[in-house]
Amino acid sequence: MAHQFECTQQDCDFMVRANDENEVVDMVQEHAREKHGMAMDRSDVENAIQRT
Ligand SMILES: [Zn+2]
């Protein structure tokens, strides 16, 4: 199963897709912090991940 996350912030086209959910969560948390100055909880990221 693939895990995908698309950033929904305005003017941001960040997207990450991987088979490993932990990898996606880590990359999204890092992206949110570095690009948007946002701290995302793991559960927030997990809720936003699309599983395909
Ligand atoms: Zn973003």
Coordinates of N, CA and C in Angstrom, one line a residue, residues 4-17 24 27-38 40 45 48-50:
Q4 N 0.4 8.6 0.5 CA 0.7 9.8 -0.2 C 0.1 11.0 0.6
F5 N 0.9 12.1 0.5 CA 0.4 13.3 1.2 C 0.7 14.5 0.2
E6 N -0.3 15.3 0.1 CA -0.2 16.5 -0.7 C -0.4 17.7 0.2
C7 N 0.5 18.6 0.2 CA 0.4 19.8 1.0 C -0.8 20.7 0.5
T8 N -1.6 21.1 1.5 CA -2.8 21.9 1.1 C -2.6 23.4 1.3
Q9 N -1.4 23.8 1.7 CA -1.1 25.2 1.9 C -1.1 25.9 0.6
Q10 N -1.5 27.2 0.6 CA -1.6 28.0 -0.6 C -0.2 28.1 -1.2
D11 N -0.2 28.0 -2.5 CA 1.1 28.2 -3.3 C 2.1 27.2 -2.9
C12 N 1.8 26.0 -2.5 CA 2.7 25.0 -2.2 C 2.3 23.7 -3.0
D13 N 3.3 23.2 -3.7 CA 3.0 22.0 -4.5 C 3.8 20.8 -4.0
F14 N 4.1 20.8 -2.7 CA 4.8 19.7 -2.1 C 3.9 18.5 -2.1
M15 N 4.5 17.4 -2.5 CA 3.8 16.1 -2.5 C 4.8 15.0 -2.2
V16 N 4.4 14.1 -1.4 CA 5.3 13.0 -1.1 C 4.5 11.7 -1.1
R17 N 5.2 10.6 -1.6 CA 4.6 9.3 -1.8 C 5.6 8.3 -1.5
V24 N 6.8 8.8 5.2 CA 6.0 9.9 4.7 C 5.8 10.9 5.9
M27 N 8.8 13.1 6.5 CA 9.1 14.1 5.5 C 8.1 15.2 5.6
V28 N 6.8 14.8 5.9 CA 5.8 15.9 6.0 C 6.0 16.8 7.2
Q29 N 6.4 16.2 8.3 CA 6.7 17.0 9.5 C 7.8 17.9 9.2
E30 N 8.9 17.5 8.5 CA 10.0 18.3 8.2 C 9.6 19.4 7.3
H31 N 8.8 19.1 6.3 CA 8.4 20.0 5.3 C 7.5 21.1 6.0
A32 N 6.6 20.7 6.8 CA 5.7 21.7 7.5 C 6.5 22.6 8.3
R33 N 7.5 22.1 9.0 CA 8.3 22.9 9.9 C 9.2 23.9 9.1
E34 N 9.9 23.4 8.1 CA 10.9 24.2 7.4 C 10.2 25.2 6.4
K35 N 9.1 24.8 5.8 CA 8.5 25.7 4.7 C 7.4 26.6 5.3
H36 N 6.7 26.1 6.3 CA 5.5 26.8 6.8 C 5.6 27.2 8.3
G37 N 6.7 26.8 9.0 CA 6.8 27.1 10.4 C 5.7 26.5 11.2
M38 N 5.2 25.3 10.7 CA 4.1 24.7 11.4 C 4.6 23.4 12.0
M40 N 3.4 19.8 13.0 CA 2.3 18.9 12.8 C 2.5 17.7 13.7
V45 N -0.7 14.2 10.6 CA -0.2 13.8 9.3 C -0.9 12.5 8.9
A48 N -4.2 13.0 7.4 CA -4.1 13.6 6.1 C -3.6 12.8 5.0
I49 N -3.0 11.7 5.3 CA -2.3 10.8 4.4 C -3.4 10.0 3.6
Q50 N -3.2 9.9 2.3 CA -4.1 9.1 1.4 C -3.4 7.8 1.2

